[in-house]
C-alpha cells in the first residue's frame, strides 16, 4: 500500500480512540483502563470501593415521579461515558442499559445504581 498511497509507518498501534491496544505473540488485546480511570476522576470517584458485580442482585429500578430528582445532566454524562466503555466491557451492558432507561428523570436511587457500575 505504501507504493500506491502516501503514508508513513508509525509502528504497532498502541492507542486508538480511547482504546489501548496490546500486541503480543499470543494475540491482540484491547482494554480501556486509562479511559476508565479518567471517568472516575472526572466524576470524583477516584477513591471508590470495588464491587464484585456491577448491579445488586435482584435490583428493580422503577420510575419515581414523587422522589427528588438528581442532576440530570451529570447522570447523562456518566451513562454516556459508560456506554463508550462497553466497547471493551460487554459484561457491563445489562447494567448500563438498565440505568440508561431513567435518564429522563433520575433519582438518588438511580444514581446509586449508576455509581455502583
XYZ file of C-alpha atoms in Angstrom:
117
model
C 0.000 0.000 0.000
C 2.900 2.343 0.663
C 3.836 2.172 -3.026
C 0.399 3.308 -4.097
C -0.523 5.812 -1.351
C 1.500 8.417 0.512
C 1.806 7.185 4.103
C 4.326 6.618 6.838
C 4.806 3.613 9.112
C 4.285 4.619 12.742
C 4.901 1.133 14.140
C 2.495 -1.003 16.106
C -0.691 0.688 17.221
C -0.776 1.307 20.972
C -3.715 3.666 21.485
C -6.746 4.453 19.317
C -9.864 6.482 20.232
C -9.523 5.791 23.946
C -8.807 2.086 23.449
C -5.401 0.737 24.435
C -4.056 -1.971 22.120
C -1.516 -4.581 23.286
C 0.004 -6.702 20.515
C 1.864 -9.833 21.652
C 2.777 -13.194 20.164
C -0.382 -14.611 21.785
C -2.675 -12.139 20.035
C -4.007 -8.611 20.051
C -5.689 -7.454 23.239
C -7.673 -4.280 23.858
C -8.671 -2.536 27.066
C -9.706 0.895 28.326
C -8.043 1.095 31.732
C -6.844 4.657 31.166
C -10.299 5.741 29.981
C -11.965 4.075 32.986
C -9.583 5.910 35.330
C -10.353 9.188 33.565
C -14.100 8.596 34.037
C -13.600 8.011 37.763
C -11.506 11.177 38.068
C -13.924 13.281 36.022
C -16.862 12.397 38.251
C -14.970 12.497 41.575
C -14.959 8.769 42.246
C -11.199 8.052 42.352
C -11.390 6.599 45.870
C -14.485 4.458 45.345
C -14.579 0.857 46.537
C -14.537 -2.053 44.095
C -17.585 -4.337 43.972
C -17.925 -7.895 42.707
C -20.922 -7.217 40.467
C -21.974 -4.054 38.620
C -25.538 -4.186 39.963
C -27.182 -5.529 43.096
C -28.706 -8.975 42.543
C -32.471 -8.651 42.202
C -32.282 -4.879 41.715
C -35.535 -3.498 40.331
C -35.366 0.149 39.359
C -38.639 1.949 38.718
C -39.558 5.442 37.594
C -40.456 7.565 40.591
C -42.189 10.887 39.926
C -42.540 11.815 43.609
C -38.928 11.436 44.760
C -36.486 14.331 44.413
C -34.708 14.260 41.052
C -30.915 14.212 40.914
C -28.718 16.154 38.475
C -29.994 15.011 35.062
C -27.075 16.418 33.061
C -24.433 14.715 35.218
C -26.393 11.445 35.134
C -26.476 11.541 31.325
C -22.752 12.305 31.163
C -21.903 9.302 33.331
C -24.206 6.989 31.346
C -22.684 8.212 28.070
C -19.167 7.639 29.376
C -20.084 4.122 30.463
C -21.687 3.430 27.071
C -18.328 4.123 25.409
C -16.642 1.797 27.918
C -18.898 -1.041 26.694
C -16.635 -1.379 23.633
C -14.242 -3.403 25.783
C -16.515 -4.307 28.719
C -19.615 -6.044 27.313
C -20.209 -7.575 30.762
C -21.446 -4.148 31.875
C -24.022 -3.848 29.070
C -27.081 -5.011 31.028
C -26.355 -2.736 33.984
C -25.602 0.324 31.852
C -28.707 -0.189 29.705
C -30.812 -0.622 32.849
C -29.747 2.727 34.333
C -29.966 4.395 30.903
C -33.741 3.849 30.960
C -34.050 6.503 33.665
C -32.157 9.373 32.028
C -35.435 11.290 31.732
C -35.800 11.881 35.479
C -33.142 10.112 37.550
C -33.491 9.976 41.327
C -30.970 9.230 44.069
C -31.760 5.503 43.820
C -30.932 5.514 40.109
C -27.751 7.489 40.758
C -26.673 4.998 43.436
C -27.174 2.126 40.969
C -25.214 4.079 38.349
C -22.308 4.717 40.719
C -22.140 1.025 41.612
C -21.319 0.187 37.983
